[in-house]
Amino acid sequence: LSLKTIISLTPEPPISDLEDFCFCEGIKLMYFHVEKPKDEVTLSAEGIDKILRILVRKSKLPVYIHCLDGTNVTGLVIACLRKLQRWHMDSIVNEFIRF
């Protein structure tokens, strides 16, 4: 994959195996604390801003982004990225629902 960055959006920091893998492969591992979603996603606007700044920097690409279940938190961040990319809201919602 030739990843340059992994963004981890989880309640706990990444396990040492992932940290070791990233170190060995020269991948920048970036952790953002996000509580496990219950009724709402607990990622702040400031957190989303920081993540989006990473996602739009060519030097950080390709990026792998993950949360606990791969839907709510990651989906929210990608929806914000799509809005920044000027996607139509219907397309953003359709992508969010599909994945």
XYZ file of N, CA and C in Angstrom:
297
model
N 0.809 -1.208 0.000
C 0.000 0.000 0.000
C 0.847 1.265 0.000
N 2.067 1.170 0.443
C 2.957 2.335 0.535
C 2.356 3.456 1.370
N 1.739 3.092 2.480
C 1.127 4.094 3.348
C 2.166 5.041 3.922
N 1.763 6.294 4.064
C 2.611 7.269 4.741
C 2.056 7.610 6.119
N 0.734 7.464 6.279
C 0.090 7.872 7.530
C -1.032 6.906 7.887
N -1.142 6.598 9.169
C -2.300 5.892 9.714
C -2.899 6.786 10.778
N -4.190 7.035 10.663
C -4.916 7.830 11.649
C -5.820 6.889 12.426
N -5.609 6.851 13.720
C -6.359 5.962 14.599
C -7.319 6.794 15.451
N -8.616 6.547 15.292
C -9.667 7.295 15.999
C -10.355 6.356 16.980
N -9.734 6.126 18.113
C -10.193 5.108 19.047
C -10.142 5.602 20.491
N -10.857 4.906 21.400
C -10.832 5.299 22.809
C -9.469 5.070 23.474
N -8.753 4.058 23.030
C -7.454 3.717 23.613
C -6.356 3.923 22.574
N -5.154 4.268 23.015
C -4.039 4.392 22.065
C -3.797 3.076 21.328
N -3.202 3.156 20.155
C -2.914 1.946 19.378
C -2.026 0.975 20.163
N -2.193 -0.306 19.878
C -1.389 -1.326 20.551
C 0.062 -1.251 20.057
N 0.947 -1.788 20.837
C 2.372 -1.696 20.518
C 2.723 -2.391 19.194
N 1.982 -3.440 18.835
C 2.235 -4.111 17.549
C 2.047 -3.152 16.381
N 0.999 -2.336 16.448
C 0.762 -1.361 15.390
C 1.841 -0.288 15.404
N 2.200 0.167 16.577
C 3.274 1.167 16.679
C 4.576 0.619 16.095
N 4.909 -0.629 16.442
C 6.126 -1.259 15.927
C 6.080 -1.396 14.410
N 4.922 -1.835 13.893
C 4.752 -1.975 12.443
C 4.985 -0.634 11.754
N 4.358 0.410 12.268
C 4.498 1.737 11.666
C 5.945 2.214 11.706
N 6.605 1.986 12.820
C 8.006 2.383 12.937
C 8.855 1.653 11.891
N 8.690 0.355 11.799
C 9.474 -0.451 10.858
C 9.207 -0.085 9.402
N 7.975 0.299 9.104
C 7.584 0.611 7.727
C 7.705 2.099 7.383
N 8.113 2.906 8.345
C 8.247 4.346 8.093
C 6.909 5.053 7.946
N 5.901 4.561 8.635
C 4.548 5.143 8.573
C 4.334 6.009 9.806
N 3.820 7.194 9.605
C 3.492 8.093 10.720
C 2.154 7.657 11.304
N 2.150 7.272 12.576
C 0.934 6.864 13.275
C 0.419 8.039 14.078
N -0.808 8.440 13.810
C -1.404 9.582 14.493
C -2.657 9.116 15.225
N -2.664 9.315 16.529
C -3.766 8.867 17.381
C -4.600 10.060 17.826
N -5.919 9.918 17.686
C -6.877 10.902 18.175
C -7.847 10.178 19.093
N -7.905 10.631 20.334
C -8.801 10.003 21.302
C -10.255 10.299 20.931
N -11.038 9.243 20.770
C -12.465 9.353 20.485
C -13.166 8.323 21.352
N -14.092 8.778 22.177
C -14.852 7.852 23.010
C -15.654 6.902 22.134
N -15.934 5.737 22.664
C -16.760 4.777 21.939
C -18.153 5.388 21.757
N -18.624 5.504 20.501
C -19.929 6.146 20.260
C -21.077 5.343 20.875
N -21.984 6.082 21.486
C -23.220 5.476 21.972
C -24.359 6.042 21.137
N -24.818 7.223 21.471
C -25.878 7.855 20.692
C -25.336 8.902 19.727
N -24.135 9.376 19.988
C -23.544 10.388 19.121
C -22.033 10.201 19.068
N -21.451 10.744 18.034
C -20.004 10.669 17.865
C -19.364 11.748 18.731
N -18.311 11.395 19.422
C -17.698 12.319 20.379
C -16.412 12.946 19.861
N -16.353 13.223 18.598
C -15.191 13.871 18.006
C -15.474 15.358 17.898
N -14.611 16.163 18.462
C -14.830 17.613 18.488
C -14.566 18.238 17.119
N -15.067 19.449 16.942
C -14.813 20.192 15.705
C -13.312 20.439 15.545
N -12.629 20.694 16.656
C -11.184 20.906 16.600
C -10.462 19.629 16.154
N -10.948 18.487 16.640
C -10.363 17.212 16.233
C -10.552 16.957 14.751
N -11.757 17.231 14.264
C -12.030 17.049 12.835
C -11.146 17.977 12.012
N -10.981 19.212 12.477
C -10.128 20.173 11.777
C -8.695 19.650 11.672
N -8.154 19.135 12.762
C -6.793 18.596 12.749
C -6.666 17.420 11.784
N -7.659 16.548 11.796
C -7.624 15.377 10.914
C -7.733 15.796 9.450
N -8.623 16.731 9.162
C -8.771 17.201 7.781
C -7.487 17.848 7.272
N -6.797 18.555 8.144
C -5.521 19.180 7.744
C -4.496 18.110 7.350
N -4.574 16.957 7.977
C -3.695 15.845 7.608
C -4.132 15.264 6.264
N -5.434 15.045 6.115
C -5.964 14.385 4.920
C -5.766 15.185 3.641
N -5.620 16.494 3.738
C -5.460 17.313 2.529
C -3.995 17.596 2.193
N -3.085 17.135 3.027
C -1.659 17.345 2.756
C -1.112 16.201 1.911
N -0.689 16.546 0.733
C -0.187 15.534 -0.198
C 0.970 14.735 0.402
N 1.781 15.375 1.223
C 2.935 14.695 1.813
C 2.526 13.606 2.808
N 1.276 13.611 3.265
C 0.788 12.617 4.222
C 0.090 11.444 3.536
N -0.123 11.527 2.234
C -0.859 10.509 1.492
C 0.059 9.416 0.978
N -0.414 8.206 0.838
C -1.758 7.731 1.172
C -1.950 7.545 2.686
N -3.205 7.701 3.093
C -3.591 7.629 4.500
C -4.561 6.477 4.704
N -4.375 5.761 5.800
C -5.351 4.769 6.249
C -5.963 5.340 7.515
N -7.285 5.446 7.555
C -7.972 5.992 8.718
C -8.941 4.950 9.248
N -8.953 4.780 10.576
C -9.845 3.776 11.147
C -10.360 4.218 12.510
N -11.504 3.647 12.872
C -12.068 3.791 14.212
C -12.402 2.387 14.697
N -13.235 2.282 15.710
C -13.539 0.956 16.252
C -14.344 0.088 15.301
N -15.363 0.672 14.670
C -16.225 -0.138 13.815
C -16.191 0.267 12.348
N -15.436 1.306 12.022
C -15.288 1.705 10.629
C -16.465 2.457 10.037
N -17.430 2.829 10.866
C -18.595 3.517 10.310
C -18.749 4.927 10.860
N -19.218 5.059 12.065
C -19.621 6.372 12.571
C -18.516 7.416 12.595
N -17.432 7.146 13.280
C -16.387 8.163 13.435
C -15.640 8.373 12.121
N -15.167 7.296 11.524
C -14.481 7.416 10.241
C -15.418 8.008 9.196
N -16.665 7.560 9.191
C -17.650 8.086 8.246
C -17.868 9.572 8.400
N -17.915 10.049 9.640
C -18.083 11.483 9.886
C -16.905 12.275 9.341
N -15.708 11.801 9.595
C -14.518 12.497 9.102
C -14.504 12.528 7.579
N -14.803 11.402 6.951
C -14.814 11.359 5.484
C -15.935 12.225 4.920
N -17.079 12.270 5.584
C -18.170 13.157 5.148
C -17.719 14.619 5.189
N -16.992 14.989 6.224
C -16.460 16.361 6.304
C -15.447 16.614 5.197
N -14.612 15.620 4.902
C -13.662 15.753 3.798
C -14.403 15.943 2.479
N -15.449 15.159 2.265
C -16.221 15.285 1.027
C -16.858 16.676 0.907
N -17.321 17.216 2.013
C -17.897 18.566 2.002
C -16.817 19.578 1.618
N -15.636 19.397 2.179
C -14.498 20.259 1.845
C -14.141 20.138 0.361
N -14.339 18.948 -0.200
C -14.078 18.706 -1.621
C -15.233 19.160 -2.512
N -16.234 19.773 -1.885
C -17.396 20.343 -2.584
C -18.306 19.293 -3.228
N -18.378 18.108 -2.605
C -19.335 17.108 -3.063
C -20.744 17.605 -2.743
N -21.701 17.183 -3.534
C -23.103 17.486 -3.262
C -23.538 16.701 -2.018
N -24.372 17.315 -1.186
C -24.767 16.695 0.075
C -25.428 15.336 -0.130
N -26.217 15.172 -1.183
C -26.837 13.871 -1.451
C -25.779 12.785 -1.663
N -24.706 13.128 -2.366
C -23.621 12.167 -2.609
C -22.893 11.833 -1.314
N -22.708 12.829 -0.466
C -22.049 12.611 0.827
C -22.875 11.649 1.672
N -24.163 11.912 1.759
C -25.052 11.066 2.566
C -25.091 9.650 1.996
N -25.188 9.526 0.678
C -25.217 8.201 0.065
C -23.943 7.416 0.360
N -22.797 8.067 0.285
C -21.549 7.378 0.594
C -21.524 6.977 2.077
N -21.947 7.868 2.956
C -21.964 7.584 4.393
C -22.843 6.376 4.704
N -23.999 6.329 4.102
C -24.931 5.219 4.343
C -24.387 3.901 3.781
N -23.775 3.977 2.601
C -23.283 2.780 1.927
C -22.117 2.130 2.657
N -21.259 2.932 3.269
C -20.073 2.370 3.921
C -20.183 2.496 5.414
